[in-house]
CSV table of C-alpha atoms in Angstrom, one decimal:
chain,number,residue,atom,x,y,z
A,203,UNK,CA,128.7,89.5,17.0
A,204,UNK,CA,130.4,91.9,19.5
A,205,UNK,CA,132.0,95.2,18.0
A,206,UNK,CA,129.7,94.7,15.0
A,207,UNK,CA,127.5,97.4,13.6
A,208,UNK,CA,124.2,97.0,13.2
A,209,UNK,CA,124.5,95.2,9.7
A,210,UNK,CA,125.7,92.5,11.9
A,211,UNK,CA,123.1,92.8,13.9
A,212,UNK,CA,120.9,92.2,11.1
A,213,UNK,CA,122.3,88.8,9.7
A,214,UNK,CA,123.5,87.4,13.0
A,215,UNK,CA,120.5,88.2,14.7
A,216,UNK,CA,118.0,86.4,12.2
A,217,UNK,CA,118.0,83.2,14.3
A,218,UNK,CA,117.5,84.9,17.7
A,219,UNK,CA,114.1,86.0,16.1
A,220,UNK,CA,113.2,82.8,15.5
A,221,UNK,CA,114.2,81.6,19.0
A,222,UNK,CA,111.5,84.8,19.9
A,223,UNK,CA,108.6,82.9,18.9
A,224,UNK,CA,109.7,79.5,20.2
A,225,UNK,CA,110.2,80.2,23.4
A,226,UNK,CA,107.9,82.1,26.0
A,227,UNK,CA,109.8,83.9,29.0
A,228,UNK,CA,107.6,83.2,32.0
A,229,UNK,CA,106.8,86.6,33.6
A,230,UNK,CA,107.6,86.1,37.1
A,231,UNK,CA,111.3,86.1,35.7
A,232,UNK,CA,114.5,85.0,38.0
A,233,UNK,CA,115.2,88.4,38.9
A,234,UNK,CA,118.2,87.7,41.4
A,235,UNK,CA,119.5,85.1,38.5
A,236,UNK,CA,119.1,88.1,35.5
A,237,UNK,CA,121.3,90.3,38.2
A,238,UNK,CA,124.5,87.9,38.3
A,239,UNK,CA,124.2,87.2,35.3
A,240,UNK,CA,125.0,91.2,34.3
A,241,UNK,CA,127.2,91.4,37.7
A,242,UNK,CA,129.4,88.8,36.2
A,243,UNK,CA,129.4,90.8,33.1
A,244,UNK,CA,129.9,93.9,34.8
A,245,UNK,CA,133.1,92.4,36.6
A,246,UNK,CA,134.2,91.7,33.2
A,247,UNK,CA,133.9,87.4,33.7
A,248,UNK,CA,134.1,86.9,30.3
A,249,UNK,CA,134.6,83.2,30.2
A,250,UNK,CA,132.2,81.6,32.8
A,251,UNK,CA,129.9,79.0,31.9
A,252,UNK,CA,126.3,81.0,31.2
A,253,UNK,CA,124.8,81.6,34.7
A,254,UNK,CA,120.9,80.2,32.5
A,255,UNK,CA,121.7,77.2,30.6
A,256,UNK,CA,118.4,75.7,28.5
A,257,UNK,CA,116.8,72.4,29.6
A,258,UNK,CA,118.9,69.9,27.9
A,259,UNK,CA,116.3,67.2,27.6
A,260,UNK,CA,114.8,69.9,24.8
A,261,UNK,CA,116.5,72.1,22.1
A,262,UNK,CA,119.0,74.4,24.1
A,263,UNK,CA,118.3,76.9,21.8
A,264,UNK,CA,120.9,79.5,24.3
A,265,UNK,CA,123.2,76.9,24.4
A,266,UNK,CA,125.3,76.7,21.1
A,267,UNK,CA,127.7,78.0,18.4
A,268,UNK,CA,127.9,80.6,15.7
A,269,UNK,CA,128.4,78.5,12.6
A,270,UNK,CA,129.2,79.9,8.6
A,271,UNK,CA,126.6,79.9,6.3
A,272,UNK,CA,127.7,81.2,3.0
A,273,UNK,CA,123.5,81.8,2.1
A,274,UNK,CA,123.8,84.3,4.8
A,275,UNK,CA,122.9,87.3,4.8
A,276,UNK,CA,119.2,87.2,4.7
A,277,UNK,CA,119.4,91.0,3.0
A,278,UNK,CA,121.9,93.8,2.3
A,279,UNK,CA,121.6,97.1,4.2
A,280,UNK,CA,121.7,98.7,1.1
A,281,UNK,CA,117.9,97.6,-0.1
A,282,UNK,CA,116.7,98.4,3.0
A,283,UNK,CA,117.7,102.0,3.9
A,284,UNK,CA,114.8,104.0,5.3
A,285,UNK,CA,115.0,101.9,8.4
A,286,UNK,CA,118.7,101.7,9.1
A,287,UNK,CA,120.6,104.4,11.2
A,288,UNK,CA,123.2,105.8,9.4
A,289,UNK,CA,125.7,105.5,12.4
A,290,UNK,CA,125.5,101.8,12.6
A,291,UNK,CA,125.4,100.8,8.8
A,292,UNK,CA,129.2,99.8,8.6
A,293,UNK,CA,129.0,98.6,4.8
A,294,UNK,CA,128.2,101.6,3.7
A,295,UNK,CA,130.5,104.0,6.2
A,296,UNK,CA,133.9,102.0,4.9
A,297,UNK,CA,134.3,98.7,7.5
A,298,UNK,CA,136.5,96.5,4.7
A,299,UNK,CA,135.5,93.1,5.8
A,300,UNK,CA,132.1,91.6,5.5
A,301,UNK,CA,132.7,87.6,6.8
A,302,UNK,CA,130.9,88.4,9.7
A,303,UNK,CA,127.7,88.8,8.1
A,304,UNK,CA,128.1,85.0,7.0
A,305,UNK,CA,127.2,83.4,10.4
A,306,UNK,CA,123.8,82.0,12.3
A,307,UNK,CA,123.4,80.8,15.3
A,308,UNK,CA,123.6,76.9,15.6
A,309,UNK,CA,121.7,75.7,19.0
A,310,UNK,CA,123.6,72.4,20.5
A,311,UNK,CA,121.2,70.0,19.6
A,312,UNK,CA,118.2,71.1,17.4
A,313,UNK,CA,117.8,72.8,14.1
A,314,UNK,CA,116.6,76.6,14.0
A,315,UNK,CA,114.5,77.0,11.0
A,316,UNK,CA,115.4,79.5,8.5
A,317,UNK,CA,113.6,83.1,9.2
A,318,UNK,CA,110.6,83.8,6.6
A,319,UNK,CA,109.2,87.0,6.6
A,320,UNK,CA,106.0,86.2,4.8
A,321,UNK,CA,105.8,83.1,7.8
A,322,UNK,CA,105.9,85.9,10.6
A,323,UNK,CA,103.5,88.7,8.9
A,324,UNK,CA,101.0,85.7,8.6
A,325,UNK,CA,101.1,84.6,12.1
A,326,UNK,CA,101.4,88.1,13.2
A,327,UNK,CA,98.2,89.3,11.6
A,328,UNK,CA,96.4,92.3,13.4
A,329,UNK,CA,99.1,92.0,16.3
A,330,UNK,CA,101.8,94.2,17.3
A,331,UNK,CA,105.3,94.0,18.4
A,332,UNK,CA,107.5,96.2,20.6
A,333,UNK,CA,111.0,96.1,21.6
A,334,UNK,CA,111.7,98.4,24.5
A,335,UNK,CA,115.2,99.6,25.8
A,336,UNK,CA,118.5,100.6,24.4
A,337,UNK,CA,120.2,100.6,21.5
A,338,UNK,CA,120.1,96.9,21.8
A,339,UNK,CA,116.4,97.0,21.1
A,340,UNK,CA,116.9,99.8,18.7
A,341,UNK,CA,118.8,97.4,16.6
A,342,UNK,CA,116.7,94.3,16.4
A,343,UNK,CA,113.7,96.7,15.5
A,344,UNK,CA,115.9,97.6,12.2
A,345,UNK,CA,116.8,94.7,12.0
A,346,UNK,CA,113.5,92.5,12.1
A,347,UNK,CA,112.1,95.2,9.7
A,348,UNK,CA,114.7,94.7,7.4
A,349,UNK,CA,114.4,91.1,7.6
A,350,UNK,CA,110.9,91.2,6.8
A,351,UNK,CA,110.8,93.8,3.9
A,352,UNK,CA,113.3,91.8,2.1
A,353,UNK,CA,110.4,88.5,1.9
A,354,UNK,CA,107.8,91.0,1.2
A,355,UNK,CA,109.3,93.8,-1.1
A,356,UNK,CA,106.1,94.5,-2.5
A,357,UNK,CA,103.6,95.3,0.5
A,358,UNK,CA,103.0,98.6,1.8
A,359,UNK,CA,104.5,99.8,4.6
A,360,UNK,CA,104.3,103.3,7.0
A,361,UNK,CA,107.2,104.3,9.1
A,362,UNK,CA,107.0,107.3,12.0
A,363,UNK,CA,110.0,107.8,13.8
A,364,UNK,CA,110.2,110.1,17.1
A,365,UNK,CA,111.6,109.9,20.1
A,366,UNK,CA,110.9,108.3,22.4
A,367,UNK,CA,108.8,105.8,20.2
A,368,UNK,CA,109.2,104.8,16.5
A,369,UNK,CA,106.8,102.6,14.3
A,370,UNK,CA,106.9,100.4,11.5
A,371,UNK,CA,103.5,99.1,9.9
A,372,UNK,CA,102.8,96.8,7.1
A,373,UNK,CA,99.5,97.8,6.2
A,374,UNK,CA,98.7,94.6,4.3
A,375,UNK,CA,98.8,92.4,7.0
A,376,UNK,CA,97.9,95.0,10.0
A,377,UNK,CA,101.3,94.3,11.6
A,378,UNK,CA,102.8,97.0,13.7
A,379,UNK,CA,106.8,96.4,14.8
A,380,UNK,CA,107.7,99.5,17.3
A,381,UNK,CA,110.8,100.9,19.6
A,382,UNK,CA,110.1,102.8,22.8
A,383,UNK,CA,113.4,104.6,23.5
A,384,UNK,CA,113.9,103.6,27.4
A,385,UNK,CA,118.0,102.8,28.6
A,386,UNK,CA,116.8,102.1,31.8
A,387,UNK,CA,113.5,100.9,31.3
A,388,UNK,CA,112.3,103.4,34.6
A,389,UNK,CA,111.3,106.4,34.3
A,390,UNK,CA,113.5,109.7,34.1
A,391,UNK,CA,111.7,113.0,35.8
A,392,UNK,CA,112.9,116.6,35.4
A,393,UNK,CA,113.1,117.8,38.6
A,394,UNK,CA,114.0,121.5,39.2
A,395,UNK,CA,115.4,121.5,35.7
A,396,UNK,CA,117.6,118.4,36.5
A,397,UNK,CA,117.2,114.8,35.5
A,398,UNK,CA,116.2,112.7,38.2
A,399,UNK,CA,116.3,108.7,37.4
A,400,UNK,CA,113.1,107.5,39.3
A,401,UNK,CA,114.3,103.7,40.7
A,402,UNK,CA,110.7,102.8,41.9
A,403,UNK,CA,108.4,104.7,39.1
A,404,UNK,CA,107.9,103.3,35.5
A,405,UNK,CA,104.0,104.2,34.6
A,406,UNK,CA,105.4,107.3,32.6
A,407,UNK,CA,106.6,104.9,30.0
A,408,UNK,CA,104.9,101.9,31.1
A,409,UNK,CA,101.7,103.5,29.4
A,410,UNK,CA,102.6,103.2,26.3
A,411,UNK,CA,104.0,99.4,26.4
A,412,UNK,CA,100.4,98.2,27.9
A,413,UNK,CA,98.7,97.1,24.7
A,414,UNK,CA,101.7,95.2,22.6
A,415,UNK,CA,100.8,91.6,21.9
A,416,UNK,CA,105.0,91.0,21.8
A,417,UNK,CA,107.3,93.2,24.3
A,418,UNK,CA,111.1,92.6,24.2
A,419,UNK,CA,112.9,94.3,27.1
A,420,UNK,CA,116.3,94.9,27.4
A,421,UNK,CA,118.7,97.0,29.7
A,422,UNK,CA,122.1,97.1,30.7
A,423,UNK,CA,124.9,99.5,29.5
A,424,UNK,CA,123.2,102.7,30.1
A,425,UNK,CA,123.8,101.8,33.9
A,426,UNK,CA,127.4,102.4,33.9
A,427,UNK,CA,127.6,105.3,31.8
A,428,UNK,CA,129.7,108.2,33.8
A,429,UNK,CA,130.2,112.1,33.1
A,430,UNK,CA,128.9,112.9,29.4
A,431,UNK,CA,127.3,110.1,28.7
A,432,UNK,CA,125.4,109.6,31.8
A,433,UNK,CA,121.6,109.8,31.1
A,434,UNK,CA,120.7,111.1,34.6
A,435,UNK,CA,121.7,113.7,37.6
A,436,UNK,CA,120.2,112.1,40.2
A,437,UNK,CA,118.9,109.2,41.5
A,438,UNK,CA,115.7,108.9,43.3
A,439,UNK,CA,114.8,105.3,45.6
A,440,UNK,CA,112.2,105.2,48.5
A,441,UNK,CA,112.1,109.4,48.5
A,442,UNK,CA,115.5,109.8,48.5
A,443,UNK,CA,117.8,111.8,46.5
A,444,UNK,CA,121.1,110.5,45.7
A,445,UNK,CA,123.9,112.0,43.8
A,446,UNK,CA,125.3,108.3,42.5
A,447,UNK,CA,125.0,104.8,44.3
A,448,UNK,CA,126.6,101.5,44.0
A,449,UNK,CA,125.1,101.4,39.9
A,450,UNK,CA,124.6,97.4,40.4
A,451,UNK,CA,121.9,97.9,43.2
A,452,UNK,CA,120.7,100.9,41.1
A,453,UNK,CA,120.1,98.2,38.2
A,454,UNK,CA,118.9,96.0,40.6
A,455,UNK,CA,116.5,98.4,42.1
A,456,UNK,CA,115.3,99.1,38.7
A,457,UNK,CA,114.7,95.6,37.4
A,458,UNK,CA,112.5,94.8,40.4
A,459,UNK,CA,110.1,97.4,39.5
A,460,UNK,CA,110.1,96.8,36.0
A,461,UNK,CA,109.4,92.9,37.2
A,462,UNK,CA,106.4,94.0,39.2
A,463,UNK,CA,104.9,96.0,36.7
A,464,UNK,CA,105.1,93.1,34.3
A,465,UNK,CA,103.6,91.1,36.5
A,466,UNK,CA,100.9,93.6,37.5
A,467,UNK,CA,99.8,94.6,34.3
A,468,UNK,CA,100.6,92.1,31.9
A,469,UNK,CA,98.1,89.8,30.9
A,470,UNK,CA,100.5,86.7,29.6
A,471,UNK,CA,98.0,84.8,28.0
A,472,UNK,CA,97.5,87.5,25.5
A,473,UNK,CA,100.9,89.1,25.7
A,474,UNK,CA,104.4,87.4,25.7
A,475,UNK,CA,107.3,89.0,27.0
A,476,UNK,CA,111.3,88.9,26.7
A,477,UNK,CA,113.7,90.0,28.8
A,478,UNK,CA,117.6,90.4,26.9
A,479,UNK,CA,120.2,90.7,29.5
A,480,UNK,CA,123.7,93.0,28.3
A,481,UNK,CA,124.8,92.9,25.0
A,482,UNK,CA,128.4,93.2,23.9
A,483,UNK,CA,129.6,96.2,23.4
A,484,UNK,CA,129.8,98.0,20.1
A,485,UNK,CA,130.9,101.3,21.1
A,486,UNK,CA,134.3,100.4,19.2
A,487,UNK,CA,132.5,99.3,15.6
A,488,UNK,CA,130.1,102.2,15.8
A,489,UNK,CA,132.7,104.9,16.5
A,490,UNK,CA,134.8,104.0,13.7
A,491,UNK,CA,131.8,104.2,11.0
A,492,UNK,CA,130.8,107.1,12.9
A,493,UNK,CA,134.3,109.1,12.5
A,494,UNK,CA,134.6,107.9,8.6
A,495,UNK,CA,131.3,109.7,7.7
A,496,UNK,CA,132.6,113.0,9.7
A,497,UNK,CA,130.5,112.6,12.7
A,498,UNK,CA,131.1,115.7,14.2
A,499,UNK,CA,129.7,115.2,17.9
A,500,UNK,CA,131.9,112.5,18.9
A,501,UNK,CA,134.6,113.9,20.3
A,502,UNK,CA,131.8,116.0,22.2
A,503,UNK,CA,131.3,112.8,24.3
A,504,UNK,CA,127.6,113.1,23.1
A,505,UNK,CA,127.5,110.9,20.0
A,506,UNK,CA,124.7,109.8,17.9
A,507,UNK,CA,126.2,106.2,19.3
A,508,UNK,CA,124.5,106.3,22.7
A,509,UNK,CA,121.4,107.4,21.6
């Protein structure tokens, strides 16, 4: 799945939803564990052994392969195209090949069952779902939507997009499936007319994550973003300015108080939360279908890419 557009994304990631509502991630998270587990990532340890490996007495559901399936994929971007960002729709932007949407993830020892739209809206009746973070989250919210429309093509639907948050509703069943636009989850301040990355504040987009019956987290390569692309101009921990720091105890930092706030606020036996660690990168796909549509604001450093 890495250096694959969001069309990928779409196919690839089916399973992965399923593993959503199969497994519950306690609250009180590993936090030190979800930090080597991006360090090793960050020192570019490509081929470790997983730093989390499931209970093997169960179904490893994180533990497994990416195997063909020529039934795959579950929809085509082209029938769904309200929802998808034009920058990450490959198929349509010219990216020749199209095996990759012919995989699903295969767990070591259990059977995933086959994602059904019509399944989810009914268990998800009168609830909501959020995904919170990066483009990571941007692109499972597309993606989930798409997945869903293409079981129920008939029901009615409302979309709002806006930044920082986006919904889709499907009015039939009162199911709401929303992105909150947050790279490093904490909050970002203007200061004096300069952006001040707040390590130890998070209520100013906290509030709006409060009443989700499903939040999906996820952080990571907004943190080492330098010079154009960096989201922030300073850095603010225990009332101190900084004008960079060491951006793995910066992450760290930031994860701690997203922890506490989860476990402050969060009631878990109404609300079940998700934490995804770093994705591959897909600068590489997206730039390419990016430049073949004319993207003008690439070469800017300030793409539509790292939105």
């Amino acid at each position: 799945m890495s250096h694959a557009c969001i069309q990928s994304s779409c196919n690839l990631l089916a399973s992965c939803f399923v593993v959503l509502f199969l497994v519950l991630l306690q609250t009180k998270i590993a936090t030190s564990a979800l930090i080597m587990s991006m360090r090793n990532h960050h020192n570019h340890h490509q081929h470790r052994m997983p730093m989390l490996q499931a209970n093997q007495s169960s179904c490893a559901m994180f533990v497994g392969t990416w195997v063909r399936d020529e039934s795959y994929p579950l929809y085509q971007s082209s029938n769904c195209p309200t929802i998808i960002d034009a920058q990450f729709n490959c198929q349509m932007y010219g990216r020749p090949d199209s095996d990759y949407l012919k995989y699903r993830w295969q767990p070591l020892n259990c059977e995933l069952p086959r994602f059904n739209g019509l399944e989810f809206l009914r268990n998800m009746k009168g609830k909501s779902m959020m995904f919170v973070g990066d483009s990571l989250g941007r692109n499972q919210w597309e993606s989930l939507v798409c997945l869903i429309s293409s079981s129920v093509p008939q029901s009615s639907t409302k979309m709002s997009r806006g930044l920082p948050f986006s919904i889709f509703k499907f009015l039939d069943y009162d199911v709401s499936i929303s992105y909150y636009k947050a790279p490093y989850l904490v909050d970002i301040d203007l200061v004096q007319g300069k952006r001040v990355l707040k390590l130890e504040e998070i209520s100013g987009n906290a509030n709006a994550w409060r009443n989700a019956d499903v939040l999906v987290f996820d952080t990571g390569h907004w943190w080492n973003h330098q010079g154009s692309l960096q989201g922030w101009d300073y850095m603010e921990s225990g009332g101190t300015y900084y004008q960079d720091m060491d951006r793995m105890v910066a992450l760290e930092r930031g994860l701690r108080t997203w922890a506490n706030w989860v476990d402050s606020n969060i009631d878990t036996a109404r609300t079940r939360v998700f934490f995804q660690s770093i994705s591959p990168t897909h600068y590489i796909w997206d730039s390419r279908c990016y430049l073949e549509r004319g993207g003008s604001d690439f070469s800017s450093g300030r793409s539509e890419l790292n939105r």
